[in-house]
Amino acid sequence: MPPIQLEIGNFSAFARDRWRPLWTRARRPPNLPLMGRYFAKRLLSLIVSLVVASWVIFFVIEIAPGDPASFMLGINAQPDTIAALRSELGLDEGKVTRYINWFTGMLQGDFGTSYTYRTPVAQMVADRLWVSLPLAIYALTLSTLIALPAGIYAAARRGKSGDIAVMGATQLGVAVPNFWFAMMLVLVFAINLRWFSAGGFVGWEAGPLAALHSLTLPAIALALPQAAILARVMRSALLDILGEDFIRTARAKGLSQRQALWRHGLRNALIPVLTIIGLQFSFLLAGAIIIEQVFYLPGLGRLVFQAISARDLIVVESVVMLLVFAVIMVNFLVDLTYALVDPRLRGRG
Amino acid sequence: MTRSLFLGGILSALVLLAALLSFIWTPYDHTALNIPAKLQAPNAEHWLGTDHFGRDILSMIMVGARTSIAVALVAVGIGMGLGVPLGLAAAAKRGSWLDEGIMRANDLVFAFPSLVIAILITAILGAGAINAIIAIGIFNIPVFARVTRGAALSLWQREFILAARVAGKGSARISAEHILPNVANLLIVQGTIQFSLGILAEAGLSYVGLGAQPPVPSWGRMLADAQTMVSLAPHMALVPGCAIILTVLGLNLMGDGLRDWLDPKLQGGRA
């Protein structure tokens, strides 16, 4: 831990602060060089991770058997036609050259051209992101709205029937496969009650409400297992905090258990919860791949499955790279947020 | 023994028993088509009903349990077999380039959600149960490596390890003889959790067609078949779904119960 320069006159103020929750403490002057080093180290780690991930994805796809040009032209194609198409697609260049072209192209927003559709991959991905990204955000919002109150409720009633009921429900929530839950939602709310359509996406042109309406069942299906995990984390974090000295002090000062929980416990417990919320976002984006299949949504998931069956490998590698980029980026942001709320972490770098 | 361990143990044992029993007996041949008896709801002849080809769902569930258990078990085996030695090595050489290399490689694998790994593997090798095992197994490696390293690091500070060093034992021998037995409890608990996640992952991969291929029966593919039939024959979706839920629930309860049972400090503790 870095030495903290304190003036004698301020010491008693900081000593008092030790008993106050993290978020309400007086701010120490930020140690800018240390924060800069922490940021630089994390940024370097982010760049290295992205570059290595891109090598792995590119060279793993490279060893895939089958030549895209031969696949596109069929078994009766003449060798010179295949060679011409290979040249047109840039497949006749060396692996390293193609990797560099692919990677530098991606940095500039150019993901290459789809072998099957002959359209820019970036455009295809962007179109599908307009379904997958709002779906992930919608699911994350639902999961948070369900999980936080449930976790707080369970922690406040630890060991009582309310806690046992919430914990039982979360055990079940974790065990339910989300695609099966999606089918049950379709059976009840689309086929029997006819409140929602069983699949498809009306598009944002139909208006935001209609579009959100068609994403509601998929978002609920995606949110359920995440909400179960998040509620358990929220409860566990709150119970950890409730055992801390500053909560005992608050109780000794006359606050009730509930007041101590709301005023001091909650804000401190949110730190691990925010981390999990951040991590869940990237998993929701990837998890949507299966849910999109259930609801026939034209998102990234369907794009990647169509691309696999058509051996449109440039689309597969671009979508996979995008998902991995999302995970690495979210981890990076979570690390930075952690450092902002918990100054002790900056020293670890 | 805790209540959750007992309940989880019973549920898991039932599934295991059904899978083992299917090797010698199933009510019907799980591949036998019987179109006149198609889409029957559960009845005296077919306890869990029949599917759109008239196949007996109970028989398919029993045989499907074999696939789920085999895929998840081998995937946990891959994770433990590679992850535990890596975690032990990283802890033994704490702060060295080996430790740093292993942990950064772990971070890299974590950046690929297991479904994305499965998609990559399928794009190269094609769909199948073996490739599903590889995809789930690869994702398990960093999980076990991290758990092992974390637990082993604190053990390396203890006096009995110092005593072993004074006795002249090398890092590898200390890891095998002293560290591993002391992290075994933790690994059993983590193994149970990864096993249940493996069952869910296998079902998901089979559902989207990346897992076990016909004629190998699988719960995930039974659900995929049921999707277009869900309004006509809801039992086709309900039965495999409940089989997955009960198995995963059983394993999770067993994992929680084992954790409490093996670590008295956690008894009566938190989620």
Short mmCIF file of N, CA and C in Angstrom, two decimals, chain B residues 70 100 115 126 131 138 168 172 215 219 235 256:
data_model
loop_
_atom_site.label_atom_id
_atom_site.label_comp_id
_atom_site.label_asym_id
_atom_site.label_seq_id
_atom_site.Cartn_x
_atom_site.Cartn_y
_atom_site.Cartn_z
N ALA B 70 -21.85 -38.08 -19.00
CA ALA B 70 -20.54 -38.38 -19.59
C ALA B 70 -19.85 -37.09 -20.05
N GLU B 100 2.98 -15.84 -13.63
CA GLU B 100 2.40 -14.74 -14.42
C GLU B 100 1.84 -15.28 -15.73
N LEU B 115 -19.63 -20.63 -24.62
CA LEU B 115 -20.41 -20.81 -25.84
C LEU B 115 -19.61 -20.35 -27.06
N GLY B 126 -16.48 -29.22 -36.51
CA GLY B 126 -17.84 -29.70 -36.72
C GLY B 126 -18.50 -30.01 -35.39
N ASN B 131 -16.62 -32.68 -29.31
CA ASN B 131 -16.26 -31.27 -29.41
C ASN B 131 -16.92 -30.44 -28.31
N ILE B 138 -12.21 -26.96 -21.85
CA ILE B 138 -11.25 -25.84 -21.94
C ILE B 138 -11.65 -24.73 -20.98
N GLY B 168 13.89 -30.95 3.32
CA GLY B 168 14.58 -31.12 2.04
C GLY B 168 13.68 -31.47 0.88
N ALA B 172 7.76 -29.51 -6.12
CA ALA B 172 6.83 -30.45 -6.75
C ALA B 172 6.34 -31.47 -5.73
N PRO B 215 -27.63 -40.53 -33.83
CA PRO B 215 -28.72 -41.00 -32.97
C PRO B 215 -28.42 -40.94 -31.47
N TRP B 219 -30.63 -34.54 -23.80
CA TRP B 219 -31.75 -33.75 -23.28
C TRP B 219 -31.91 -32.45 -24.06
N HIS B 235 -45.72 -31.78 -22.87
CA HIS B 235 -44.90 -32.70 -22.07
C HIS B 235 -43.55 -32.97 -22.73
N ASP B 256 -23.29 -27.09 -2.33
CA ASP B 256 -23.46 -26.22 -1.15
C ASP B 256 -23.31 -27.03 0.13
#
